[in-house]
Amino acid sequence: MSPLSGFLAVIVFFTAILVAYLTKQFQKENLNYSSSNQMKNTNTKVKAIEKEKVVAETLNGRFAMLGLIAAVGAYLTTGQIIPGFV
């Protein structure tokens, strides 16, 4: 295995660990949000939709930051945003 392949394998491993950790934190945050955000005199269906929007936007932001870090790392190591393309 070449050094670059080993490095990429390590990066993939750490990314998988980070995603697993963020998913666990996300689940805890979702439980905290659902228990602490009790609205009064509202429809429960509307509350569930609003909670889902907040959760989706939080997860979307986290994965966007992960993608940005991956793009910067690829640029620093290879000089290209997408390695293999011109």
C-alpha positions as semicolon CSV with decimal commas, in nm:
position;residue;x (nm);y (nm);z (nm)
1;M;0,000;0,000;0,000
2;S;0,139;0,340;-0,095
3;P;0,174;0,615;0,163
4;L;-0,103;0,816;-0,005
5;S;-0,343;0,520;0,012
6;G;-0,261;0,472;0,379
7;F;-0,316;0,841;0,447
8;L;-0,650;0,837;0,268
9;A;-0,755;0,527;0,463
10;V;-0,673;0,705;0,788
11;I;-0,871;1,012;0,678
12;V;-1,171;0,795;0,585
13;F;-1,150;0,621;0,923
14;F;-1,141;0,948;1,117
15;T;-1,428;1,085;0,906
16;A;-1,637;0,778;0,988
17;I;-1,561;0,823;1,358
18;L;-1,654;1,192;1,336
19;V;-1,982;1,117;1,159
20;A;-2,070;0,853;1,419
21;Y;-1,993;1,098;1,701
22;L;-2,194;1,379;1,541
23;T;-2,487;1,145;1,482
24;K;-2,485;1,046;1,849
25;Q;-2,468;1,412;1,957
26;F;-2,742;1,493;1,709
27;Q;-2,969;1,231;1,864
28;K;-2,905;1,369;2,213
29;E;-2,969;1,725;2,093
30;N;-3,291;1,614;1,927
31;L;-3,411;1,458;2,254
32;N;-3,319;1,774;2,446
33;Y;-3,495;1,994;2,193
34;S;-3,812;1,788;2,191
35;S;-3,834;1,780;2,570
36;S;-3,746;2,148;2,630
37;N;-3,945;2,307;2,347
38;Q;-4,298;2,256;2,471
39;M;-4,527;2,502;2,296
40;K;-4,863;2,582;2,447
41;N;-5,193;2,596;2,258
42;T;-5,049;2,470;1,930
43;N;-5,126;2,180;1,705
44;T;-4,895;1,884;1,769
45;K;-4,857;1,822;1,396
46;V;-4,720;2,174;1,342
47;K;-4,480;2,133;1,634
48;A;-4,347;1,807;1,487
49;I;-4,284;1,972;1,151
50;E;-4,099;2,263;1,310
51;K;-3,883;2,024;1,515
52;E;-3,798;1,827;1,201
53;K;-3,696;2,146;1,021
54;V;-3,461;2,247;1,302
55;V;-3,308;1,902;1,317
56;A;-3,266;1,884;0,937
57;E;-3,102;2,225;0,917
58;T;-2,863;2,141;1,202
59;L;-2,756;1,818;1,036
60;N;-2,725;1,988;0,697
61;G;-2,496;2,254;0,843
62;R;-2,275;1,997;1,011
63;F;-2,230;1,795;0,694
64;A;-2,164;2,112;0,493
65;M;-1,881;2,201;0,731
66;L;-1,747;1,846;0,703
67;G;-1,749;1,879;0,323
68;L;-1,571;2,213;0,341
69;I;-1,301;2,068;0,563
70;A;-1,263;1,774;0,322
71;A;-1,228;2,014;0,027
72;V;-0,962;2,219;0,206
73;G;-0,778;1,901;0,305
74;A;-0,787;1,771;-0,052
75;Y;-0,658;2,102;-0,181
76;L;-0,375;2,115;0,073
77;T;-0,263;1,758;0,005
78;T;-0,307;1,736;-0,374
79;G;-0,344;2,094;-0,498
80;Q;-0,683;2,012;-0,649
81;I;-1,033;2,046;-0,506
82;I;-1,137;1,712;-0,660
83;P;-0,826;1,493;-0,695
84;G;-0,798;1,332;-1,037
85;F;-0,981;1,607;-1,226
86;V;-0,800;1,889;-1,402
